DNA sequence: CGGCCGGCTTGACTTCGGTCAAGGGACAAC
DNA sequence: GTTGTCCCTTGACCGAAGTCAAGCCGGCCG
């Protein structure tokens, strides 16, 4: 694990604020490993004896259903961790994880880490904070699925990718459109149509590059939908 | 706080395994309070200086949207806790909470409790486990919203209420149907129609009593939907 | 160069769930 | 008893998203 990797891990909110030596010793022996696209990291129901920190690339956490469908709970990238929750409950992963873009990961052994958490209250708090964030992110996902249209969900996703809070921007879609579709709880066909509908909000696409005319406008659309423009009702 | 209440709190997974004296001292000064139906406990964005444990009744945790709609993240009852996550992040509640059936609650002050967590690794682990469970429950909700029809979601909800894993059962709906509808991410009208559709799966309703002909069959329906009965295909 | 393959888009059609409106039934107040 | 009100159900209608199928396009390999 070289210096850059260590920097990423220290940047991870999980280890934020801890000094590099501490983290290094904590992760001693957990060398980063390269994983190729498509590789399964674990399946739902597997014994949860490790969790992961992403150095780069993208990993999908999901649950396959009896029929071909699947529910996507998150897609993680540099500095993020996943699989921590499982080690505090039954010891079984409640979902599966698969590399979707070539990735370098650190696998942390649960038992070693748990001991460490037990002895280090600050690390425990970081852990609690990390899980709070996952919780928060899932709440956002539930909210989106319950009350937003597919076009609104896409709008919010694009806003979250935008480098600026207002004005024009160009973003690159970080992974396949079909994965984005699943991530947003829709079919690839519906994602295409959602892009078409967002054209009216100043969104243009070209392959995996997306041009946003006005991020502020797009955010508003994501929250309130296509307002009914009842400008007359003074 | 009388003996029965203390027993409930000790039964809470959050405090599972801790001895009553420890819990009692931990919650010292936090007397249970009665809350009437409709009362708001906190709004989204409020400073998160407390969390709650339910002694009885029902509390809805939700996020209102700009337009009249709302997303429901959970409905909690005896022995469950909510609002713990907020104290480990920004200190603002990411959702609102409202009493939906007359309830008795214990409000725990975050700062006192946080200190306690800091000094008590076992309590920290209970906390982590509690949040893992919330996480797990939200994952189930995301899964349901992403890939199940409204009738399937209702089927799974009914199964979760059933006292037995198989065979016939009668369950009482614990709160208003319109709240169940929101909890399952649909409108009241759709809930009615979902009940109609489940009649084919041996479900009969009479007010807030629901008769389930076969819990096992209902569970299967909740997972795979109305199978296409293609019995012909060799 | 040419052909294939996988990912994406588009179109036609269906189905599900939301919307709007009407009506029923339990229950409380008068 | 009567008249509300509130909650739930039902029906007619409509729009959003899924399904199925065809076609496009770019990348890869021969």
Short mmCIF file of C-alpha atoms in Angstrom, two decimals, chain B residues 8 53-59 75-82 105 174-175:
data_model
loop_
_atom_site.label_atom_id
_atom_site.label_comp_id
_atom_site.label_asym_id
_atom_site.label_seq_id
_atom_site.Cartn_x
_atom_site.Cartn_y
_atom_site.Cartn_z
CA UNK B 8 -39.28 -3.02 27.76
CA UNK B 53 -37.41 4.72 22.64
CA UNK B 54 -41.00 3.58 22.21
CA UNK B 55 -42.76 2.04 25.24
CA UNK B 56 -46.04 1.69 23.41
CA UNK B 57 -48.03 3.22 20.58
CA UNK B 58 -46.80 4.03 17.10
CA UNK B 59 -44.55 6.73 15.67
CA UNK B 75 -43.24 3.23 11.66
CA UNK B 76 -41.97 2.27 15.09
CA UNK B 77 -43.55 0.61 18.09
CA UNK B 78 -42.79 -0.96 21.47
CA UNK B 79 -39.14 -1.72 22.06
CA UNK B 80 -37.89 0.12 19.01
CA UNK B 81 -35.82 3.27 18.88
CA UNK B 82 -35.47 5.99 16.28
CA UNK B 105 -41.87 7.46 24.76
CA UNK B 174 -51.81 -1.85 13.64
CA UNK B 175 -52.60 1.61 12.27
#
